[in-house]
PDB file of C-alpha atoms in Angstrom:
ATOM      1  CA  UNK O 182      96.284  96.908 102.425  1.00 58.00           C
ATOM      2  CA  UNK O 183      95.101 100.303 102.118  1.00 64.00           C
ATOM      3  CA  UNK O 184      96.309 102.502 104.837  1.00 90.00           C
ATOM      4  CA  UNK O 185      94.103 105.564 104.093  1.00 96.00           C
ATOM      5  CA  UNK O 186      90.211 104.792 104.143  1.00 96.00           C
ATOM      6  CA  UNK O 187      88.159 107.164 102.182  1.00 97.00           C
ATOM      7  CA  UNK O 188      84.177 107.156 101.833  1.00 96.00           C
ATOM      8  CA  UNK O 189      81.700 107.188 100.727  1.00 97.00           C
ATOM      9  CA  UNK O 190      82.505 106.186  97.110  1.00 96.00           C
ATOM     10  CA  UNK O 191      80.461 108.484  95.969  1.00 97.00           C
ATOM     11  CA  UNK O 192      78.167 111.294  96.979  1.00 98.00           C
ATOM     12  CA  UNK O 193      75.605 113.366  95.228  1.00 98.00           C
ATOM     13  CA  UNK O 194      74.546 116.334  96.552  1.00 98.00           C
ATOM     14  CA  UNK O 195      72.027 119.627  95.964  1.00 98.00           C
ATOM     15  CA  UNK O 196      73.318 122.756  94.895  1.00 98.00           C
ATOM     16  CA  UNK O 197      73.875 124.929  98.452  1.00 97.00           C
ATOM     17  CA  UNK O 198      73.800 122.026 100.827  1.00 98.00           C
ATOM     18  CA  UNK O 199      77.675 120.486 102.618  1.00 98.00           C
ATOM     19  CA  UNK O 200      79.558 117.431 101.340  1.00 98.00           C
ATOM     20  CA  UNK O 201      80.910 115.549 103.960  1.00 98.00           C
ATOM     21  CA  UNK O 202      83.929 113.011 102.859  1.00 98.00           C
ATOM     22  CA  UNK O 203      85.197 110.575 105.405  1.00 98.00           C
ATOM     23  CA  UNK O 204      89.035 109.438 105.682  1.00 98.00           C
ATOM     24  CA  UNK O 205      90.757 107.364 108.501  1.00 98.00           C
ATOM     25  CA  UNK O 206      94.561 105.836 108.510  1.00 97.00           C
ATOM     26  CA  UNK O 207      96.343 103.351 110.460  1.00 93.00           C
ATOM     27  CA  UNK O 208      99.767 104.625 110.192  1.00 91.00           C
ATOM     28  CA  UNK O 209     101.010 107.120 113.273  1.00 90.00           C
ATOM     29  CA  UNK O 210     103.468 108.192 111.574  1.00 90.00           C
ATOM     30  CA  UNK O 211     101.765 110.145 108.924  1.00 92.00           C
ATOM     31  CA  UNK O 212     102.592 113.824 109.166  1.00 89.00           C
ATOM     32  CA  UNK O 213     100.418 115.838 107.244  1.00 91.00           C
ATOM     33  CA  UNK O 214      96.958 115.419 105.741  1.00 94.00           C
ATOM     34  CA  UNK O 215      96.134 117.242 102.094  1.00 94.00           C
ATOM     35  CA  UNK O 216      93.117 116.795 100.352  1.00 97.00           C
ATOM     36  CA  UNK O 217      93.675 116.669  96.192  1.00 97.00           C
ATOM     37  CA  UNK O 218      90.561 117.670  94.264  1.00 98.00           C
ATOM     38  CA  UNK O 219      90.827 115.959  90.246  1.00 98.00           C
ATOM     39  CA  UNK O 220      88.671 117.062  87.492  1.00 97.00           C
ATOM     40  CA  UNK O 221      88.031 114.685  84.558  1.00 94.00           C
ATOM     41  CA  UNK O 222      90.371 115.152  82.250  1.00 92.00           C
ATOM     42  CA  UNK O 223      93.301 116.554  84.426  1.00 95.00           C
ATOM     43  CA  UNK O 224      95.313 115.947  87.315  1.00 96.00           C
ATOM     44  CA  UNK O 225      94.737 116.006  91.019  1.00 97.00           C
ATOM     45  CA  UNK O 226      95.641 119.345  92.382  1.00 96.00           C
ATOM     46  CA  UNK O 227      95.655 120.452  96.096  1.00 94.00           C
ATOM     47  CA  UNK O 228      92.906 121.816  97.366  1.00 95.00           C
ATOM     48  CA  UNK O 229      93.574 122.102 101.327  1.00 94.00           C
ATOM     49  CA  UNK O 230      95.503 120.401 103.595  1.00 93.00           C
ATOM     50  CA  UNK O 231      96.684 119.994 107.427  1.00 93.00           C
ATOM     51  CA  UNK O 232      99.009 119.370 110.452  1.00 90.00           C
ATOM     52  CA  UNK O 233      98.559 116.692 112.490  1.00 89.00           C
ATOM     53  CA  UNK O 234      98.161 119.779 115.741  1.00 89.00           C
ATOM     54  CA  UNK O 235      95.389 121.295 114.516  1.00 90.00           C
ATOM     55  CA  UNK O 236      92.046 119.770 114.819  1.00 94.00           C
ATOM     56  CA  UNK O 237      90.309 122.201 112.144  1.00 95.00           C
ATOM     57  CA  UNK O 238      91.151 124.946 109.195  1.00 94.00           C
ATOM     58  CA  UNK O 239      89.439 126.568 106.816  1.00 95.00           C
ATOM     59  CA  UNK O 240      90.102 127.921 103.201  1.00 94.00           C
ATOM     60  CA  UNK O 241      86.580 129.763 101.717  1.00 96.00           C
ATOM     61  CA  UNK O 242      84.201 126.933 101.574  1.00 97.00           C
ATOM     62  CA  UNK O 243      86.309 124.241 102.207  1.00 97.00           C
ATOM     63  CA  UNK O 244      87.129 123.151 106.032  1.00 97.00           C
ATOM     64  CA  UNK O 245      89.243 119.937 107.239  1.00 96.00           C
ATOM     65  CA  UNK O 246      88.203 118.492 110.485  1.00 96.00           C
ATOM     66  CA  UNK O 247      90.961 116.574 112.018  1.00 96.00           C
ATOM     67  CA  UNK O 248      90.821 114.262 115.049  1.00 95.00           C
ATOM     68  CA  UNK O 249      94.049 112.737 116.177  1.00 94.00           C
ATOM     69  CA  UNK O 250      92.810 110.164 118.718  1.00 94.00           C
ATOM     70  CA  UNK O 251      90.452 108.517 116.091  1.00 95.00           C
ATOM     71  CA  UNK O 252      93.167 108.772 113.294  1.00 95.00           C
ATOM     72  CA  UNK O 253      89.955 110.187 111.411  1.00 97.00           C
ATOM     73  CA  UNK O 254      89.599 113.057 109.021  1.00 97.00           C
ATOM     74  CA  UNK O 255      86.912 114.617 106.812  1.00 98.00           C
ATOM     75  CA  UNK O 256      86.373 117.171 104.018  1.00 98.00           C
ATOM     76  CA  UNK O 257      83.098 119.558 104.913  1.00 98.00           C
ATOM     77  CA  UNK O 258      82.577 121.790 101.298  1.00 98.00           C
ATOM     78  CA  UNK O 259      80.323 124.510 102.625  1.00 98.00           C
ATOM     79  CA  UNK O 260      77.192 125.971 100.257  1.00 98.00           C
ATOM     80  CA  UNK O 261      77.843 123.213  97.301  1.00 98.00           C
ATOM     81  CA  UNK O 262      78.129 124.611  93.991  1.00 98.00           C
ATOM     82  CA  UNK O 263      77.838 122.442  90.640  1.00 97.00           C
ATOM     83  CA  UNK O 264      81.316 123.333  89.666  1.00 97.00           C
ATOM     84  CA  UNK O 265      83.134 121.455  93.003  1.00 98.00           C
ATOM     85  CA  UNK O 266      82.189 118.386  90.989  1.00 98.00           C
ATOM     86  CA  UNK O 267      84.571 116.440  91.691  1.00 98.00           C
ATOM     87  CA  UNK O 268      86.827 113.781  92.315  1.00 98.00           C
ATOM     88  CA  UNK O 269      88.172 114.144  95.849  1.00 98.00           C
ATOM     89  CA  UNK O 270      91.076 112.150  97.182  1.00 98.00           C
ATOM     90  CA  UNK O 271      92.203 112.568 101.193  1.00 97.00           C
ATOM     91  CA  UNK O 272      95.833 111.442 101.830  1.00 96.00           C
ATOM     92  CA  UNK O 273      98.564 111.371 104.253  1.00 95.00           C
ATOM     93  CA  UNK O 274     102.166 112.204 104.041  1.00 92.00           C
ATOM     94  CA  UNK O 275     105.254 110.312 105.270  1.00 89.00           C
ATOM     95  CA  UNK O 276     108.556 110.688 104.259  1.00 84.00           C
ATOM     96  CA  UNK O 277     107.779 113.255 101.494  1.00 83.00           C
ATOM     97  CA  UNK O 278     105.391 110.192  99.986  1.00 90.00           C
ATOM     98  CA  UNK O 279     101.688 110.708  99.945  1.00 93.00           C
ATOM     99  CA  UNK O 280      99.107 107.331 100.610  1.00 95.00           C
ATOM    100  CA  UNK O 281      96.053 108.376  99.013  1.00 96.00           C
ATOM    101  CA  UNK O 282      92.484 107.333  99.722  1.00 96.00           C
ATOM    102  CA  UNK O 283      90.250 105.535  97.391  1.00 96.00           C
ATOM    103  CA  UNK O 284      88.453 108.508  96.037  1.00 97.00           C
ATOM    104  CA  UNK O 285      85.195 109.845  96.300  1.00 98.00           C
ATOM    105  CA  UNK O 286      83.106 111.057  93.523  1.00 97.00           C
ATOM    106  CA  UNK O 287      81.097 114.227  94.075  1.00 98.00           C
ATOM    107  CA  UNK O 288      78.012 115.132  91.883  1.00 98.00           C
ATOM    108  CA  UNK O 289      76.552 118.874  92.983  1.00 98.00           C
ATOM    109  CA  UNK O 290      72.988 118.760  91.362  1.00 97.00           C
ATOM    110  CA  UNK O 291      71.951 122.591  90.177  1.00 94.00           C
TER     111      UNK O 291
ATOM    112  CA  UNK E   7     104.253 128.445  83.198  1.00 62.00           C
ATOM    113  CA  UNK E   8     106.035 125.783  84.968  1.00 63.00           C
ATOM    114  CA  UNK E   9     104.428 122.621  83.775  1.00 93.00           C
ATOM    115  CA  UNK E  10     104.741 118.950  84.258  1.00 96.00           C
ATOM    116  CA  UNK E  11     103.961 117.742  80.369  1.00 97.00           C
ATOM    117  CA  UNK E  12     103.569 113.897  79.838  1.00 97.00           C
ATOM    118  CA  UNK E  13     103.628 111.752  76.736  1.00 97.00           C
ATOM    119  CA  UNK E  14     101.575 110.382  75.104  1.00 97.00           C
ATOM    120  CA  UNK E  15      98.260 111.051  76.790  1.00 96.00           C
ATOM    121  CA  UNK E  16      97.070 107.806  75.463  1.00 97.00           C
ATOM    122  CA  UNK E  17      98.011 104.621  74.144  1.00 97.00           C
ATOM    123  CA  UNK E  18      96.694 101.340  73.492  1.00 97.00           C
ATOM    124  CA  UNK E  19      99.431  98.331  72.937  1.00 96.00           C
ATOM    125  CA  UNK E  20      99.302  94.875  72.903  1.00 97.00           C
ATOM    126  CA  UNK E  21     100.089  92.234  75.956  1.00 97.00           C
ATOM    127  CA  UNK E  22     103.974  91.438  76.115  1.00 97.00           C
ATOM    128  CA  UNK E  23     104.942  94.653  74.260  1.00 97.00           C
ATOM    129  CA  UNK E  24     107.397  97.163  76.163  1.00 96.00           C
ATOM    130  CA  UNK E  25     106.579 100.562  76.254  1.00 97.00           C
ATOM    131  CA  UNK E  26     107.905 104.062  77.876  1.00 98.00           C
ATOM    132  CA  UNK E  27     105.985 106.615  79.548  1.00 98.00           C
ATOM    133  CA  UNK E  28     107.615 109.676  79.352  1.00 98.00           C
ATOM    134  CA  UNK E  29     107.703 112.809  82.167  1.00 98.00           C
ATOM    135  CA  UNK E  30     108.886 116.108  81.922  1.00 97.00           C
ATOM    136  CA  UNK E  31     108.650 119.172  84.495  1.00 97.00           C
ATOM    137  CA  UNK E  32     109.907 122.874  84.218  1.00 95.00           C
ATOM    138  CA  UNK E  33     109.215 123.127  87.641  1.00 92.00           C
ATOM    139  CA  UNK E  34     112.774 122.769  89.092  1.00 91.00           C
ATOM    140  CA  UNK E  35     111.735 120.288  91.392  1.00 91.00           C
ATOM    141  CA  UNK E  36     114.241 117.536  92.733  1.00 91.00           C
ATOM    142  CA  UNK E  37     111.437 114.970  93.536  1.00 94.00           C
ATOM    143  CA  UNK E  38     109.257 113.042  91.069  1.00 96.00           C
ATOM    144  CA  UNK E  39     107.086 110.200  91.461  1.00 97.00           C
ATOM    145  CA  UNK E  40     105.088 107.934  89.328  1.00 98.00           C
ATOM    146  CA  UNK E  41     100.908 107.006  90.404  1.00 98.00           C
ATOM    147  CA  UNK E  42      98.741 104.579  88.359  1.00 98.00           C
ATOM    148  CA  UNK E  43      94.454 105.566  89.242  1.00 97.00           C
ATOM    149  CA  UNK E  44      92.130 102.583  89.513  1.00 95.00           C
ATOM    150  CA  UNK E  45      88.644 103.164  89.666  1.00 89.00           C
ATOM    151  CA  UNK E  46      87.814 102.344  93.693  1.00 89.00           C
ATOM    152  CA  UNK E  47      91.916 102.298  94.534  1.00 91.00           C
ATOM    153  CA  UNK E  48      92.859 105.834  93.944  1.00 93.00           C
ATOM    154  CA  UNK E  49      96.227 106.833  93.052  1.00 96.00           C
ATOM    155  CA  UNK E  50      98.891 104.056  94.227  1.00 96.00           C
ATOM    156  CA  UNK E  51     102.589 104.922  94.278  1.00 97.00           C
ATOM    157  CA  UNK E  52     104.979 103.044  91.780  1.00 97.00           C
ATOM    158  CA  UNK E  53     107.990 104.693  92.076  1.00 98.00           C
ATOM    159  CA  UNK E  54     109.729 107.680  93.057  1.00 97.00           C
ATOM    160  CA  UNK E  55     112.835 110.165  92.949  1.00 96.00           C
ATOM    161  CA  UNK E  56     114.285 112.169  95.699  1.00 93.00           C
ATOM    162  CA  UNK E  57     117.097 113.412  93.078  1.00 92.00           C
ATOM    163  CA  UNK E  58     119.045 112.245  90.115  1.00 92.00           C
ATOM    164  CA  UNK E  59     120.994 109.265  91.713  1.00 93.00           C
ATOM    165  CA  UNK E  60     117.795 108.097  93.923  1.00 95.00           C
ATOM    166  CA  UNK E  61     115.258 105.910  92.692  1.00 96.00           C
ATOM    167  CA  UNK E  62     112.914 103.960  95.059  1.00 96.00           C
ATOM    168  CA  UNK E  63     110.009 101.388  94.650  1.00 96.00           C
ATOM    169  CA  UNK E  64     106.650 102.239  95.859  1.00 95.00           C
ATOM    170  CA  UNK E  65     104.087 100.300  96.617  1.00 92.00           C
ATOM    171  CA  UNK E  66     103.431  98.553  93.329  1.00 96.00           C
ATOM    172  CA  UNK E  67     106.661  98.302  91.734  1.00 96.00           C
ATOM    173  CA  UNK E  68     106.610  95.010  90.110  1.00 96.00           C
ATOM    174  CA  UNK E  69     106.168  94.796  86.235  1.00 96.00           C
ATOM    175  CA  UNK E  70     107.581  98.574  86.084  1.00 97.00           C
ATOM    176  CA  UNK E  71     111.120 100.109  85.813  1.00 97.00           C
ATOM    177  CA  UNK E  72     111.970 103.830  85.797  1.00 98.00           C
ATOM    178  CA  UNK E  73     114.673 105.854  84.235  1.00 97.00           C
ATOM    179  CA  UNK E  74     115.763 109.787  85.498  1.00 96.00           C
ATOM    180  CA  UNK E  75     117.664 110.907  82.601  1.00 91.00           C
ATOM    181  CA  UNK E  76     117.926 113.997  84.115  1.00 94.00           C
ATOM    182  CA  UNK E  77     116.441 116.608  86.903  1.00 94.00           C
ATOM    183  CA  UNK E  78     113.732 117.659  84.680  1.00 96.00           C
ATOM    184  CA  UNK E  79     113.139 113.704  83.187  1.00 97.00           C
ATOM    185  CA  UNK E  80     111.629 110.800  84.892  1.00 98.00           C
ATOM    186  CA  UNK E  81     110.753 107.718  82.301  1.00 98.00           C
ATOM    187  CA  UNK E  82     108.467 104.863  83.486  1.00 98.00           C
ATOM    188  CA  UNK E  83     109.104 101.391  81.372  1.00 98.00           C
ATOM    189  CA  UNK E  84     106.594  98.487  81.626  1.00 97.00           C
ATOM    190  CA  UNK E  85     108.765  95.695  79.782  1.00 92.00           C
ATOM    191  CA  UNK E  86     106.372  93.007  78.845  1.00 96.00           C
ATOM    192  CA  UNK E  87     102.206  94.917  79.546  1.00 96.00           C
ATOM    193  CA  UNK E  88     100.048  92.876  80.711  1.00 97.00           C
ATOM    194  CA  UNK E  89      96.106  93.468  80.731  1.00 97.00           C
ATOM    195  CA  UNK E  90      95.909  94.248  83.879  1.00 96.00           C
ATOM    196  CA  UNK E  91      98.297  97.305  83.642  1.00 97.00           C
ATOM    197  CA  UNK E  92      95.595  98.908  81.925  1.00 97.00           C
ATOM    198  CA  UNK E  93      94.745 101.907  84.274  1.00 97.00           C
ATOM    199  CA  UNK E  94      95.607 105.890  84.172  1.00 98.00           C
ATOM    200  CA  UNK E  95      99.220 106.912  84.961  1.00 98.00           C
ATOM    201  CA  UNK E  96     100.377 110.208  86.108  1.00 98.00           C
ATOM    202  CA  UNK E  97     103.425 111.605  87.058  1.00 98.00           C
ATOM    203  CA  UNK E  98     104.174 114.175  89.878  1.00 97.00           C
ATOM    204  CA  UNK E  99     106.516 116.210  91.061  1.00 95.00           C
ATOM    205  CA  UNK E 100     107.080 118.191  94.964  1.00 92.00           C
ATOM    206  CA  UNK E 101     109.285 120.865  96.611  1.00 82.00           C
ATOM    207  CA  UNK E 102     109.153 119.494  99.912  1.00 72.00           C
ATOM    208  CA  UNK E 103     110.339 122.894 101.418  1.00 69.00           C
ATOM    209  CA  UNK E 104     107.202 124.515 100.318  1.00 62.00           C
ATOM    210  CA  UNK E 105     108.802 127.709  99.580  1.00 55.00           C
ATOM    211  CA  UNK E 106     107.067 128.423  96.330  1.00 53.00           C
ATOM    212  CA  UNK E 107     103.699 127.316  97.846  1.00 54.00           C
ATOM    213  CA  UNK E 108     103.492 127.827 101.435  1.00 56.00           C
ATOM    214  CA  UNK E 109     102.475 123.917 101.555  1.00 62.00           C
ATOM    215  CA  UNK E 110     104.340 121.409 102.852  1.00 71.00           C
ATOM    216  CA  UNK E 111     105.120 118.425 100.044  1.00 78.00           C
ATOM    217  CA  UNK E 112     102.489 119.719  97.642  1.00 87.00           C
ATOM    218  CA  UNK E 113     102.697 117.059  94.576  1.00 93.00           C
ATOM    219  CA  UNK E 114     101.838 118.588  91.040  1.00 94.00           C
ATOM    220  CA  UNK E 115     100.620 116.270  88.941  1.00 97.00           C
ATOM    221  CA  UNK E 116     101.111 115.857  85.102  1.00 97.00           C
ATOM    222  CA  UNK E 117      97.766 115.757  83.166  1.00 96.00           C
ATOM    223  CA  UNK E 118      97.810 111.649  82.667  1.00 97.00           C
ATOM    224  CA  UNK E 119      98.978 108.886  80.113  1.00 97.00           C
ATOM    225  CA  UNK E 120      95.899 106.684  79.378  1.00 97.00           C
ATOM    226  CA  UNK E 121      97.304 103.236  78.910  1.00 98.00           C
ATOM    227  CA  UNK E 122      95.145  99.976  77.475  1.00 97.00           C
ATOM    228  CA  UNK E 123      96.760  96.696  77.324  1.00 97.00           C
ATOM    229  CA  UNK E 124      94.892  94.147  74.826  1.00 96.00           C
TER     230      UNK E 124
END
């Protein structure tokens, strides 16, 4: 049972236009909300993450938009640039242990 | 730079062999964990460390065993592979304090073990 929902699978986009990536969870008692960006090849690293009372923050191009009441959050990557391709992952923390999302695969076309 | 290493970055064995992944960190971190990536599952815990003398199953445990030899070493052991452990394995490590980072729990991974079981 996957507790973290991520789509869509994958998502191509234009160079310059916003990727939107979808994540919802079950579990109330997640505390924390990163997003891990993974590059073929390599490891996941963080890219941004959140607290549970704050509904929105931004890092450069990169914003999470958090809604508590929906147990919904989503990725918006601002001005999309060929080298954010990407494998994104959302997840959600709980006792120091992260339940990841199924992954979405971004293509930015130049 | 502090590094999370992990060997070998690939390896292809044969169905009821054992074999050892091995994890190493120069990050002074207490906690280290163990993920296998499916294609459409994402990363799905296996097991993980909160310090020397704590080990805990994850969500997939079964088929694996882990060993921390040490702060810096955390071992993953599949006694007898089986096809469908085929999959990419990596190996992270946290600070939950954040100090170092400013975020809460960040996980940094290792750069992945390719495994194929024939």
């Amino acid at each position: 049972q996957q507790q973290v929902k991520q789509s869509p699978q994958s998502l191509i986009v234009q160079k310059g236009g916003i990727s939107i990536i979808n994540c919802a969870y079950e579990n109330t008692a997640f505390d924390y909300f990163p997003w891990y960006q993974q590059f073929p090849g390599k490891g996941p690293a963080l890219l941004i993450a959140i607290r549970p009372d704050v509904s929105e923050k931004k890092e450069g191009r990169f914003t999470i938009s958090f809604n508590k009441s929906a147990k919904q959050f989503s990725l918006h990557i601002m001005d999309s640039q060929p080298g954010d391709s990407a494998t994104y992952f959302c997840a959600a923390n709980s006792g120091s242990r992260l339940t990841f999302g199924e992954g979405t695969q971004l293509t930015v076309n130049p | 730079d502090a590094d999370v290493t992990q060997t070998p970055r690939n390896r292809i064995t044969k169905t009821g062999k054992r074999i050892m992944l091995e994890c190493s960190q120069t990050k002074g971190h207490d906690r280290m964990y163990w993920y296998r990536q499916d294609p459409g599952l994402g990363l799905r815990l296996i097991y993980y460390s909160f310090d020397v003398k704590d080990i805990n199953k994850g969500e997939i445990s079964d088929g694996y065993s882990v060993s921390r030899q040490a702060q810096a070493k955390f071992s993953l052991s599949l006694e007898s592979a089986i096809p469908n452990q085929t999959a990419l394995y990596f190996c992270a490590t946290s600070d939950p304090s954040g100090r170092a980072t400013g975020s809460y729990n960040e996980q940094f991974f290792g750069p992945g073990t390719r495994l194929t079981v024939l």
